[in-house]
Amino acid sequence: MALETTAGGLPFLVGRLVFGLLLGFMGLSHFTDLDGMSGSAKAKGVPDLQFAVIVSSLMLIVGGLTIALGVYPLPGAVVIALFF
């Protein structure tokens, strides 16, 4: 039995989970290294550093989870696109 390659197939599910969870973990790592990320943002001239880092972290976490779980994946993808 071959795996389906359609949008409902196992490869799509695995890819969505891996991609979404990777983005979510990236967001969590931003929270754990808030000072380091703030320093990086300062070097790029971002105003209100900690607030910007927290918002971007939440964007990664929420967007990644919506993609991984398949709950409102399109708005989650928009959030990720806005982050990038």
Short mmCIF file of N, CA and C in Angstrom, two decimals:
data_model
loop_
_atom_site.label_atom_id
_atom_site.label_comp_id
_atom_site.label_asym_id
_atom_site.label_seq_id
_atom_site.Cartn_x
_atom_site.Cartn_y
_atom_site.Cartn_z
N MET A 1 0.85 -1.18 0.00
CA MET A 1 0.00 0.00 0.00
C MET A 1 0.89 1.24 0.00
N ALA A 2 0.76 2.07 -1.00
CA ALA A 2 1.56 3.29 -1.12
C ALA A 2 0.95 4.42 -0.29
N LEU A 3 1.81 5.28 0.22
CA LEU A 3 1.31 6.44 0.97
C LEU A 3 0.70 7.45 0.00
N GLU A 4 -0.38 8.06 0.43
CA GLU A 4 -1.01 9.09 -0.39
C GLU A 4 -0.17 10.36 -0.37
N THR A 5 -0.15 11.04 -1.48
CA THR A 5 0.58 12.31 -1.53
C THR A 5 -0.38 13.48 -1.64
N THR A 6 -1.67 13.22 -1.43
CA THR A 6 -2.65 14.30 -1.47
C THR A 6 -2.60 15.08 -0.17
N ALA A 7 -3.38 16.14 -0.11
CA ALA A 7 -3.39 17.01 1.08
C ALA A 7 -3.83 16.26 2.33
N GLY A 8 -4.50 15.15 2.20
CA GLY A 8 -4.94 14.39 3.36
C GLY A 8 -4.04 13.23 3.69
N GLY A 9 -2.94 13.06 2.99
CA GLY A 9 -2.08 11.90 3.19
C GLY A 9 -1.14 12.04 4.36
N LEU A 10 -0.53 10.93 4.70
CA LEU A 10 0.40 10.86 5.82
C LEU A 10 1.63 11.76 5.62
N PRO A 11 2.23 11.83 4.44
CA PRO A 11 3.39 12.73 4.28
C PRO A 11 3.03 14.19 4.56
N PHE A 12 1.85 14.62 4.15
CA PHE A 12 1.42 15.99 4.42
C PHE A 12 1.26 16.21 5.92
N LEU A 13 0.67 15.25 6.61
CA LEU A 13 0.47 15.35 8.05
C LEU A 13 1.81 15.44 8.77
N VAL A 14 2.74 14.59 8.42
CA VAL A 14 4.06 14.59 9.07
C VAL A 14 4.78 15.91 8.79
N GLY A 15 4.73 16.37 7.55
CA GLY A 15 5.38 17.63 7.21
C GLY A 15 4.78 18.80 7.96
N ARG A 16 3.46 18.81 8.07
CA ARG A 16 2.78 19.89 8.80
C ARG A 16 3.16 19.86 10.27
N LEU A 17 3.22 18.67 10.86
CA LEU A 17 3.59 18.56 12.27
C LEU A 17 5.03 19.01 12.51
N VAL A 18 5.94 18.55 11.67
CA VAL A 18 7.35 18.91 11.84
C VAL A 18 7.55 20.41 11.68
N PHE A 19 6.98 20.98 10.62
CA PHE A 19 7.12 22.41 10.35
C PHE A 19 6.50 23.24 11.48
N GLY A 20 5.29 22.91 11.87
CA GLY A 20 4.61 23.67 12.91
C GLY A 20 5.29 23.58 14.26
N LEU A 21 5.71 22.38 14.62
CA LEU A 21 6.38 22.22 15.92
C LEU A 21 7.75 22.89 15.93
N LEU A 22 8.44 22.86 14.81
CA LEU A 22 9.73 23.56 14.71
C LEU A 22 9.54 25.06 14.95
N LEU A 23 8.52 25.64 14.33
CA LEU A 23 8.25 27.06 14.53
C LEU A 23 7.88 27.35 15.99
N GLY A 24 7.07 26.47 16.58
CA GLY A 24 6.69 26.65 17.98
C GLY A 24 7.88 26.60 18.91
N PHE A 25 8.79 25.65 18.68
CA PHE A 25 9.99 25.57 19.51
C PHE A 25 10.92 26.76 19.29
N MET A 26 10.95 27.29 18.09
CA MET A 26 11.73 28.50 17.85
C MET A 26 11.18 29.65 18.71
N GLY A 27 9.86 29.74 18.78
CA GLY A 27 9.24 30.77 19.62
C GLY A 27 9.56 30.58 21.09
N LEU A 28 9.55 29.34 21.55
CA LEU A 28 9.89 29.07 22.95
C LEU A 28 11.35 29.42 23.23
N SER A 29 12.21 29.18 22.27
CA SER A 29 13.62 29.52 22.49
C SER A 29 13.82 31.03 22.57
N HIS A 30 12.96 31.79 21.89
CA HIS A 30 13.03 33.25 22.01
C HIS A 30 12.72 33.66 23.44
N PHE A 31 11.75 33.00 24.08
CA PHE A 31 11.41 33.33 25.47
C PHE A 31 12.54 32.96 26.42
N THR A 32 13.18 31.84 26.18
CA THR A 32 14.23 31.42 27.11
C THR A 32 15.49 32.27 26.98
N ASP A 33 15.67 32.91 25.83
CA ASP A 33 16.85 33.77 25.61
C ASP A 33 16.39 35.19 25.31
N LEU A 34 15.53 35.72 26.17
CA LEU A 34 14.94 37.04 25.96
C LEU A 34 16.01 38.13 25.89
N ASP A 35 17.02 38.05 26.74
CA ASP A 35 18.08 39.06 26.72
C ASP A 35 18.90 39.00 25.43
N GLY A 36 19.25 37.80 25.01
CA GLY A 36 20.02 37.65 23.79
C GLY A 36 19.25 38.11 22.56
N MET A 37 17.96 37.76 22.51
CA MET A 37 17.13 38.19 21.38
C MET A 37 16.93 39.70 21.41
N SER A 38 16.81 40.27 22.59
CA SER A 38 16.68 41.72 22.70
C SER A 38 17.93 42.42 22.20
N GLY A 39 19.10 41.84 22.50
CA GLY A 39 20.35 42.40 22.00
C GLY A 39 20.43 42.35 20.49
N SER A 40 19.95 41.26 19.93
CA SER A 40 19.94 41.12 18.47
C SER A 40 18.99 42.14 17.84
N ALA A 41 17.83 42.33 18.48
CA ALA A 41 16.86 43.31 17.97
C ALA A 41 17.41 44.73 18.10
N LYS A 42 18.15 44.99 19.19
CA LYS A 42 18.73 46.33 19.38
C LYS A 42 19.73 46.64 18.27
N ALA A 43 20.52 45.64 17.89
CA ALA A 43 21.50 45.84 16.84
C ALA A 43 20.85 46.17 15.50
N LYS A 44 19.60 45.74 15.34
CA LYS A 44 18.87 46.02 14.10
C LYS A 44 18.01 47.27 14.19
N GLY A 45 18.07 47.95 15.34
CA GLY A 45 17.36 49.21 15.49
C GLY A 45 15.89 49.08 15.79
N VAL A 46 15.47 47.97 16.40
CA VAL A 46 14.06 47.76 16.72
C VAL A 46 13.71 48.54 17.98
N PRO A 47 12.64 49.36 17.94
CA PRO A 47 12.23 50.08 19.14
C PRO A 47 11.47 49.15 20.10
N ASP A 48 11.48 49.49 21.37
CA ASP A 48 10.78 48.73 22.42
C ASP A 48 11.14 47.25 22.34
N LEU A 49 12.37 46.96 22.65
CA LEU A 49 12.98 45.67 22.39
C LEU A 49 12.26 44.48 22.99
N GLN A 50 12.06 44.48 24.30
CA GLN A 50 11.48 43.30 24.93
C GLN A 50 10.06 43.05 24.45
N PHE A 51 9.28 44.10 24.27
CA PHE A 51 7.92 43.93 23.76
C PHE A 51 7.94 43.31 22.37
N ALA A 52 8.83 43.77 21.51
CA ALA A 52 8.93 43.23 20.15
C ALA A 52 9.34 41.76 20.17
N VAL A 53 10.26 41.40 21.05
CA VAL A 53 10.70 40.01 21.14
C VAL A 53 9.57 39.13 21.66
N ILE A 54 8.83 39.60 22.64
CA ILE A 54 7.71 38.82 23.18
C ILE A 54 6.63 38.63 22.13
N VAL A 55 6.29 39.68 21.40
CA VAL A 55 5.27 39.58 20.36
C VAL A 55 5.72 38.63 19.26
N SER A 56 6.97 38.74 18.84
CA SER A 56 7.45 37.85 17.78
C SER A 56 7.49 36.39 18.26
N SER A 57 7.82 36.18 19.53
CA SER A 57 7.82 34.83 20.08
C SER A 57 6.41 34.25 20.07
N LEU A 58 5.45 35.06 20.50
CA LEU A 58 4.06 34.59 20.50
C LEU A 58 3.56 34.31 19.08
N MET A 59 4.00 35.12 18.13
CA MET A 59 3.62 34.88 16.73
C MET A 59 4.13 33.51 16.27
N LEU A 60 5.38 33.19 16.60
CA LEU A 60 5.94 31.90 16.21
C LEU A 60 5.21 30.75 16.89
N ILE A 61 4.95 30.89 18.18
CA ILE A 61 4.30 29.81 18.93
C ILE A 61 2.88 29.58 18.43
N VAL A 62 2.09 30.64 18.35
CA VAL A 62 0.69 30.50 17.93
C VAL A 62 0.61 30.04 16.47
N GLY A 63 1.37 30.67 15.60
CA GLY A 63 1.35 30.27 14.19
C GLY A 63 1.80 28.84 14.00
N GLY A 64 2.86 28.45 14.69
CA GLY A 64 3.36 27.08 14.58
C GLY A 64 2.37 26.06 15.08
N LEU A 65 1.73 26.35 16.21
CA LEU A 65 0.76 25.40 16.76
C LEU A 65 -0.48 25.28 15.89
N THR A 66 -0.94 26.38 15.31
CA THR A 66 -2.12 26.28 14.46
C THR A 66 -1.82 25.44 13.22
N ILE A 67 -0.61 25.57 12.69
CA ILE A 67 -0.22 24.76 11.53
C ILE A 67 -0.07 23.29 11.94
N ALA A 68 0.62 23.03 13.05
CA ALA A 68 0.86 21.66 13.48
C ALA A 68 -0.44 20.93 13.82
N LEU A 69 -1.34 21.63 14.49
CA LEU A 69 -2.59 20.99 14.92
C LEU A 69 -3.66 21.01 13.84
N GLY A 70 -3.48 21.82 12.82
CA GLY A 70 -4.47 21.89 11.75
C GLY A 70 -5.70 22.68 12.15
N VAL A 71 -5.60 23.48 13.20
CA VAL A 71 -6.71 24.32 13.66
C VAL A 71 -6.45 25.73 13.17
N TYR A 72 -7.29 26.22 12.26
CA TYR A 72 -7.11 27.53 11.63
C TYR A 72 -5.70 27.67 11.04
N PRO A 73 -5.28 26.74 10.18
CA PRO A 73 -3.92 26.81 9.66
C PRO A 73 -3.67 28.02 8.74
N LEU A 74 -4.68 28.48 8.02
CA LEU A 74 -4.45 29.62 7.14
C LEU A 74 -4.16 30.90 7.92
N PRO A 75 -4.96 31.25 8.95
CA PRO A 75 -4.57 32.42 9.76
C PRO A 75 -3.20 32.23 10.43
N GLY A 76 -2.89 31.00 10.84
CA GLY A 76 -1.58 30.73 11.42
C GLY A 76 -0.46 30.97 10.43
N ALA A 77 -0.68 30.58 9.17
CA ALA A 77 0.32 30.81 8.14
C ALA A 77 0.48 32.31 7.87
N VAL A 78 -0.61 33.06 7.96
CA VAL A 78 -0.53 34.51 7.79
C VAL A 78 0.30 35.13 8.91
N VAL A 79 0.09 34.66 10.13
CA VAL A 79 0.87 35.14 11.28
C VAL A 79 2.36 34.85 11.08
N ILE A 80 2.67 33.65 10.61
CA ILE A 80 4.07 33.30 10.35
C ILE A 80 4.64 34.18 9.23
N ALA A 81 3.87 34.42 8.19
CA ALA A 81 4.33 35.28 7.10
C ALA A 81 4.58 36.70 7.60
N LEU A 82 3.72 37.21 8.48
CA LEU A 82 3.94 38.53 9.07
C LEU A 82 5.19 38.56 9.93
N PHE A 83 5.45 37.47 10.63
CA PHE A 83 6.65 37.39 11.45
C PHE A 83 7.89 37.51 10.56
N PHE A 84 7.91 36.75 9.47
CA PHE A 84 9.07 36.78 8.58
C PHE A 84 9.16 38.09 7.84
#
